[in-house]
Amino acid sequence: MILPTTITAGVEHDRMRLDVFVSMRLAPEYSRSQVARMIKAGLVTVNRAGARASSGVRTGDSIEVAAIPAGELDPSSYKDGDAPEISVIFDDHEIIVVNKPAGMTVHPAPGHPNGTLVDALLARFPELAVMAEPDGVLRPGIVHRLDKDTSGVMVVARTPFSRTALSRQFKDRTVKKTYLAIVKGKVARDRVTIERPVGRHPIERKRMSVRSTAPRDAVSHVTVLARFDPADADDPGTSLVRVKPDTGRMHQIRVHLASIGHPCLGDPLYGGKAAGGGFFHRQALHALALSLTHPRSGERLEFVAPLPMDFVEFLATKLFSSDARELRRWIELS
């Protein structure tokens, strides 16, 4: 349903909660949680008066739903050169799939107000401005995130319908994610499943930890793809691993790998003295592939982000192939 719109409560809706009624009428484009935020933001009125999400509607009530204002996301505010370039892997009327570079924050946040993925997307797809959240958060179409210094594939919703559908897939864990990491040391076992809840570090609030006082379940499946010998006496060696997470907790893969003694190379937050070997000035973590169901067609799709240059150069020094055929083998390895 296109906003703004006016809907009328019928007899069958009498005493139904306002957020339930409106979300039912706006489905599948808008979820109940989104409608609740719209009500809180004053975008929904009942008989031209403000109301609460928990208010009950009565037969004959006229509910007006205003359009979500784009606000600061007005694309005309972007000048040439203000927004970074972004590599688009795929786009259609419903979704955009990008290869996010390391060093790019997904959306504006304290300390990172500009040069974000959102800036890049708005410059290239200005119609995303109408996807602004009613609470004013600048994340149009963003349904999942990668850490600033993690590279790789991300999907972005292009319509409210797709935002709701994709968010549901992530919540239901039907989106399948494949990551590559280069870690410190030789991982002993070929396959490791790490089932350790992750939450905020009890003391250092910028870190996550498996020793949190309020953790959430987290599962990562690790497969060793290669082990590389030490370069010198002080080098513990390295391993190339594939990680398939079942859950999507903040910093999950980095925390899980560090918890088994094999942090990502170049990770200053969880790696301690895990050096980057001159190649990695960020955590050596890349979102290689993403498999999801297209919101409209229902077709199962898979998108692959090519290896970034630091991965390519590191693996070349080890005389290890990383061509497209090898990437496909790593993704499909059972």
Coordinates of C-alpha atoms in Angstrom, one line a residue:
M1 CA 0.0 0.0 0.0
I2 CA 1.3 3.4 -0.9
L3 CA 1.5 6.1 1.8
P4 CA -0.2 8.4 2.7
T5 CA -3.4 6.5 3.0
T6 CA -6.7 6.5 5.0
I7 CA -8.3 3.3 6.2
T8 CA -11.6 2.7 8.0
A9 CA -12.2 0.3 10.8
G10 CA -15.0 -2.2 10.3
V11 CA -17.2 -4.0 12.7
E12 CA -14.8 -7.0 12.7
H13 CA -12.0 -4.7 13.9
D14 CA -13.9 -3.2 16.9
R15 CA -11.5 -3.0 19.9
M16 CA -8.6 -4.3 18.0
R17 CA -5.2 -2.7 19.0
L18 CA -4.3 0.2 16.7
D19 CA -0.8 -1.2 15.8
V20 CA -2.3 -4.6 15.0
F21 CA -5.1 -3.2 12.8
V22 CA -2.8 -0.8 10.9
S23 CA 0.0 -3.4 10.3
M24 CA -2.7 -5.9 9.1
R25 CA -3.9 -3.4 6.6
L26 CA -0.4 -2.3 5.5
A27 CA 1.0 -5.8 5.3
P28 CA 3.2 -7.1 3.8
E29 CA 5.0 -3.8 3.1
Y30 CA 5.1 -2.7 6.8
S31 CA 5.6 -4.9 9.9
R32 CA 3.9 -4.4 13.2
S33 CA 7.1 -3.1 14.8
Q34 CA 7.5 -0.5 12.0
V35 CA 3.9 0.6 12.4
A36 CA 4.4 0.9 16.2
R37 CA 7.4 3.3 15.5
M38 CA 5.2 5.2 13.0
I39 CA 2.5 5.7 15.6
K40 CA 5.1 6.8 18.1
A41 CA 6.5 9.3 15.6
G42 CA 3.0 10.8 15.1
L43 CA 2.5 9.5 11.6
V44 CA -0.7 7.7 12.4
T45 CA -3.8 9.5 13.7
V46 CA -7.3 8.2 14.6
N47 CA -10.1 10.6 13.7
R48 CA -7.4 13.3 13.2
A49 CA -6.2 12.9 16.7
G50 CA -3.0 11.3 18.0
A51 CA -3.2 7.8 19.5
R52 CA -1.1 5.1 21.1
A53 CA -0.1 1.7 19.6
S54 CA -2.1 0.0 22.4
S55 CA -5.3 2.1 21.8
G56 CA -8.3 0.1 20.6
V57 CA -10.0 1.1 17.4
R58 CA -13.8 1.4 17.1
T59 CA -16.1 0.6 14.3
G60 CA -16.1 3.5 11.8
D61 CA -12.8 5.1 13.1
S62 CA -10.9 6.8 10.3
I63 CA -7.2 6.1 10.6
E64 CA -4.8 8.3 8.6
V65 CA -1.3 7.1 7.9
A66 CA 1.1 9.8 6.7
A67 CA 4.1 9.2 4.4
I68 CA 7.4 8.6 6.2
P69 CA 9.4 11.9 5.7
A70 CA 12.8 11.5 4.1
G71 CA 14.2 14.3 6.3
E72 CA 18.0 14.4 6.2
L73 CA 18.0 11.7 3.5
D74 CA 17.0 14.1 0.8
P75 CA 19.2 13.0 -2.1
S76 CA 19.4 16.5 -3.5
S77 CA 21.6 17.3 -0.5
Y78 CA 24.4 15.2 -2.0
K79 CA 26.9 17.0 -4.1
D80 CA 29.3 15.4 -6.6
G81 CA 32.1 13.7 -4.7
D82 CA 30.4 13.7 -1.3
A83 CA 29.5 10.0 -1.4
P84 CA 31.9 7.1 -1.8
E85 CA 31.7 4.7 -4.7
I86 CA 30.2 1.3 -4.1
S87 CA 30.5 -1.9 -6.2
V88 CA 27.0 -3.2 -7.0
I89 CA 26.8 -7.0 -7.6
F90 CA 23.1 -7.1 -8.5
D91 CA 20.0 -4.9 -8.4
D92 CA 16.4 -5.0 -9.5
H93 CA 13.2 -3.4 -8.4
E94 CA 13.2 -5.0 -5.0
I95 CA 16.8 -5.6 -3.8
I96 CA 20.4 -4.2 -4.2
V97 CA 23.4 -6.4 -3.5
V98 CA 26.7 -4.8 -2.9
N99 CA 30.3 -5.7 -2.2
K100 CA 31.1 -3.5 0.8
P101 CA 34.8 -2.5 1.0
A102 CA 36.7 -2.8 4.3
G103 CA 36.9 0.6 6.1
M104 CA 33.3 1.6 5.2
T105 CA 30.7 2.0 8.0
V106 CA 27.3 0.8 7.0
H107 CA 25.2 3.8 8.3
P108 CA 26.0 7.1 10.1
A109 CA 26.9 6.6 13.7
P110 CA 28.8 8.7 16.3
G111 CA 32.3 9.2 15.0
H112 CA 31.3 8.1 11.5
P113 CA 28.8 10.6 10.2
N114 CA 29.9 10.6 6.5
G115 CA 31.3 8.3 3.8
T116 CA 29.0 5.4 4.8
L117 CA 27.4 2.7 2.8
V118 CA 24.1 4.6 3.1
D119 CA 25.7 7.7 1.6
A120 CA 27.0 5.6 -1.4
L121 CA 23.6 4.0 -1.9
L122 CA 21.6 7.2 -1.8
A123 CA 24.0 8.8 -4.3
R124 CA 23.4 5.9 -6.7
F125 CA 19.8 5.0 -5.8
P126 CA 18.2 8.3 -4.6
E127 CA 14.7 6.8 -4.4
L128 CA 15.9 5.0 -1.2
A129 CA 15.4 8.3 0.6
V130 CA 11.7 7.4 1.0
M131 CA 12.8 4.3 3.0
A132 CA 13.8 6.4 5.9
E133 CA 12.9 4.9 9.3
P134 CA 10.1 6.8 11.2
D135 CA 12.4 7.1 14.2
G136 CA 14.8 9.2 12.2
V137 CA 17.6 6.6 12.1
L138 CA 19.6 6.9 8.8
R139 CA 19.5 3.4 7.6
P140 CA 17.2 3.2 4.5
G141 CA 16.8 -0.4 3.3
I142 CA 19.5 -1.8 5.7
V143 CA 18.4 -5.2 7.0
H144 CA 21.7 -6.5 8.2
R145 CA 25.2 -5.2 8.8
L146 CA 28.9 -5.9 8.4
D147 CA 31.5 -4.5 10.7
K148 CA 33.3 -1.4 9.4
D149 CA 36.5 -3.3 8.6
T150 CA 34.8 -6.5 7.3
S151 CA 34.5 -6.6 3.6
G152 CA 32.0 -8.5 1.4
V153 CA 28.5 -9.1 0.2
M154 CA 25.4 -7.3 1.7
V155 CA 21.8 -7.2 0.5
V156 CA 19.8 -4.0 0.8
A157 CA 16.0 -3.7 0.5
R158 CA 14.7 -1.3 -2.1
T159 CA 11.1 -1.3 -1.1
P160 CA 9.2 -1.5 2.2
F161 CA 7.8 -4.9 1.1
S162 CA 11.3 -6.3 0.6
R163 CA 12.6 -4.7 3.8
T164 CA 9.9 -6.6 5.7
A165 CA 10.4 -9.9 3.8
L166 CA 14.2 -9.8 4.1
S167 CA 14.1 -8.9 7.8
R168 CA 11.9 -11.9 8.3
Q169 CA 14.4 -14.2 6.5
F170 CA 17.2 -13.0 8.7
K171 CA 15.1 -13.4 11.8
D172 CA 14.1 -17.0 10.7
R173 CA 17.7 -17.7 9.8
T174 CA 16.9 -18.8 6.3
V175 CA 19.6 -16.5 4.9
K176 CA 22.8 -18.5 4.5
K177 CA 26.1 -16.7 5.0
T178 CA 29.6 -17.8 4.1
Y179 CA 32.6 -16.0 5.3
L180 CA 36.4 -16.4 4.8
A181 CA 38.9 -15.6 7.5
I182 CA 42.6 -15.8 7.8
V183 CA 43.5 -16.6 11.4
K184 CA 46.5 -16.8 13.6
G185 CA 48.0 -20.3 14.1
K186 CA 47.2 -23.7 12.6
V187 CA 43.7 -24.8 13.5
A188 CA 44.1 -28.4 14.6
R189 CA 40.7 -29.8 13.7
D190 CA 39.4 -29.8 10.1
R191 CA 35.9 -28.8 11.3
V192 CA 34.9 -27.0 14.5
T193 CA 31.4 -26.0 15.6
I194 CA 31.6 -23.2 18.1
E195 CA 28.5 -22.9 20.3
R196 CA 29.2 -20.1 22.7
P197 CA 26.7 -17.4 23.6
V198 CA 27.9 -13.9 22.8
G199 CA 27.1 -10.6 24.5
R200 CA 28.6 -7.4 25.7
H201 CA 32.0 -7.7 27.5
P202 CA 31.4 -7.2 31.3
I203 CA 33.9 -4.4 31.5
E204 CA 34.9 -3.2 28.0
R205 CA 31.7 -2.0 26.4
K206 CA 33.1 -1.7 22.9
R207 CA 33.9 -5.4 22.9
M208 CA 31.7 -8.5 22.8
S209 CA 32.6 -11.6 24.7
V210 CA 31.7 -15.3 25.3
R211 CA 31.9 -14.4 29.0
S212 CA 29.1 -11.8 28.9
T213 CA 26.7 -11.5 31.8
A214 CA 23.8 -11.2 29.3
P215 CA 24.8 -13.4 26.3
R216 CA 22.6 -14.5 23.4
D217 CA 23.0 -17.9 21.7
A218 CA 25.5 -17.9 18.9
V219 CA 26.7 -20.7 16.6
S220 CA 29.5 -20.7 14.0
H221 CA 30.6 -23.6 11.9
V222 CA 34.3 -23.5 11.0
T223 CA 36.0 -25.5 8.2
V224 CA 39.7 -25.3 7.6
L225 CA 40.6 -24.7 3.9
A226 CA 44.3 -24.5 4.2
R227 CA 47.1 -24.3 6.8
F228 CA 50.3 -22.3 6.2
D229 CA 53.7 -23.0 7.8
P230 CA 55.4 -20.3 9.9
A231 CA 57.5 -17.8 8.1
D232 CA 60.0 -17.6 10.9
A233 CA 60.6 -18.7 14.5
D234 CA 58.2 -16.1 15.9
D235 CA 55.4 -16.9 13.5
P236 CA 52.8 -19.4 14.8
G237 CA 51.6 -20.1 11.2
T238 CA 48.2 -19.2 9.8
S239 CA 45.0 -20.9 8.6
L240 CA 42.5 -20.0 5.9
V241 CA 39.0 -21.0 7.2
R242 CA 35.5 -20.8 6.0
V243 CA 32.9 -19.8 8.6
K244 CA 29.1 -20.4 8.3
P245 CA 27.3 -18.7 11.1
D246 CA 23.8 -19.9 12.1
T247 CA 23.2 -16.7 14.1
G248 CA 24.2 -13.1 13.5
R249 CA 25.4 -11.6 16.8
M250 CA 27.6 -8.5 16.7
H251 CA 31.2 -9.4 16.2
Q252 CA 30.2 -13.1 16.4
I253 CA 32.8 -14.6 14.1
R254 CA 35.6 -12.5 15.4
V255 CA 34.8 -13.4 19.0
H256 CA 34.2 -17.1 18.3
L257 CA 37.5 -17.5 16.4
A258 CA 39.4 -15.6 19.2
S259 CA 37.7 -17.8 21.8
I260 CA 39.3 -20.9 20.4
G261 CA 42.8 -19.3 20.2
H262 CA 42.7 -18.3 16.5
P263 CA 41.8 -14.7 16.1
C264 CA 41.6 -13.1 12.7
L265 CA 44.9 -11.6 11.5
G266 CA 45.0 -7.8 11.8
D267 CA 42.1 -7.7 14.4
P268 CA 43.1 -5.0 16.9
L269 CA 40.1 -5.6 19.1
Y270 CA 40.2 -9.4 19.6
G271 CA 43.5 -10.5 18.2
G272 CA 45.9 -9.0 20.7
K273 CA 49.3 -9.3 18.9
A274 CA 47.9 -11.2 16.0
A275 CA 49.9 -9.5 13.3
G276 CA 48.6 -8.8 9.8
G277 CA 51.9 -10.0 8.2
G278 CA 52.1 -6.7 6.4
F279 CA 49.0 -7.5 4.4
F280 CA 46.1 -6.9 6.8
H281 CA 45.5 -3.5 8.4
R282 CA 42.0 -4.6 9.4
Q283 CA 40.6 -7.9 10.6
A284 CA 41.1 -10.6 7.8
L285 CA 37.4 -11.3 7.5
H286 CA 35.4 -11.3 4.2
A287 CA 31.7 -12.0 3.6
L288 CA 32.1 -14.3 0.6
A289 CA 28.6 -15.4 -0.2
L290 CA 25.0 -14.8 0.7
S291 CA 22.1 -17.0 -0.2
L292 CA 18.5 -15.8 0.2
T293 CA 15.0 -16.1 -1.3
H294 CA 14.0 -13.2 -3.6
P295 CA 11.1 -11.3 -1.8
R296 CA 8.8 -11.1 -4.8
S297 CA 9.7 -14.1 -7.1
G298 CA 10.4 -16.6 -4.4
E299 CA 13.5 -17.7 -6.3
R300 CA 16.5 -18.9 -4.3
L301 CA 19.5 -16.7 -5.2
E302 CA 23.2 -16.7 -4.3
F303 CA 25.6 -13.7 -4.5
V304 CA 29.4 -13.9 -4.3
A305 CA 31.7 -11.0 -3.5
P306 CA 35.2 -11.4 -5.1
L307 CA 38.2 -11.6 -2.7
P308 CA 39.6 -8.2 -1.7
M309 CA 43.2 -7.4 -2.7
D310 CA 44.7 -8.0 0.8
F311 CA 43.3 -11.6 0.7
V312 CA 44.5 -12.2 -2.8
E313 CA 48.0 -10.9 -2.1
F314 CA 48.4 -12.9 1.1
L315 CA 47.3 -16.1 -0.5
A316 CA 49.6 -15.4 -3.5
T317 CA 52.6 -15.3 -1.1
K318 CA 51.6 -18.8 0.0
L319 CA 51.3 -20.0 -3.6
F320 CA 47.7 -20.8 -2.9
S321 CA 45.0 -20.5 -5.7
S322 CA 42.1 -18.2 -5.1
D323 CA 40.5 -18.1 -8.5
A324 CA 36.7 -18.2 -9.2
R325 CA 36.7 -22.0 -9.4
E326 CA 38.4 -22.3 -6.0
L327 CA 35.9 -19.8 -4.4
R328 CA 33.0 -21.9 -5.7
R329 CA 34.6 -25.0 -4.2
W330 CA 35.0 -23.3 -0.8
I331 CA 31.3 -22.2 -0.9
E332 CA 30.0 -25.7 -1.9
L333 CA 32.3 -27.7 0.4
S334 CA 30.0 -29.8 2.6

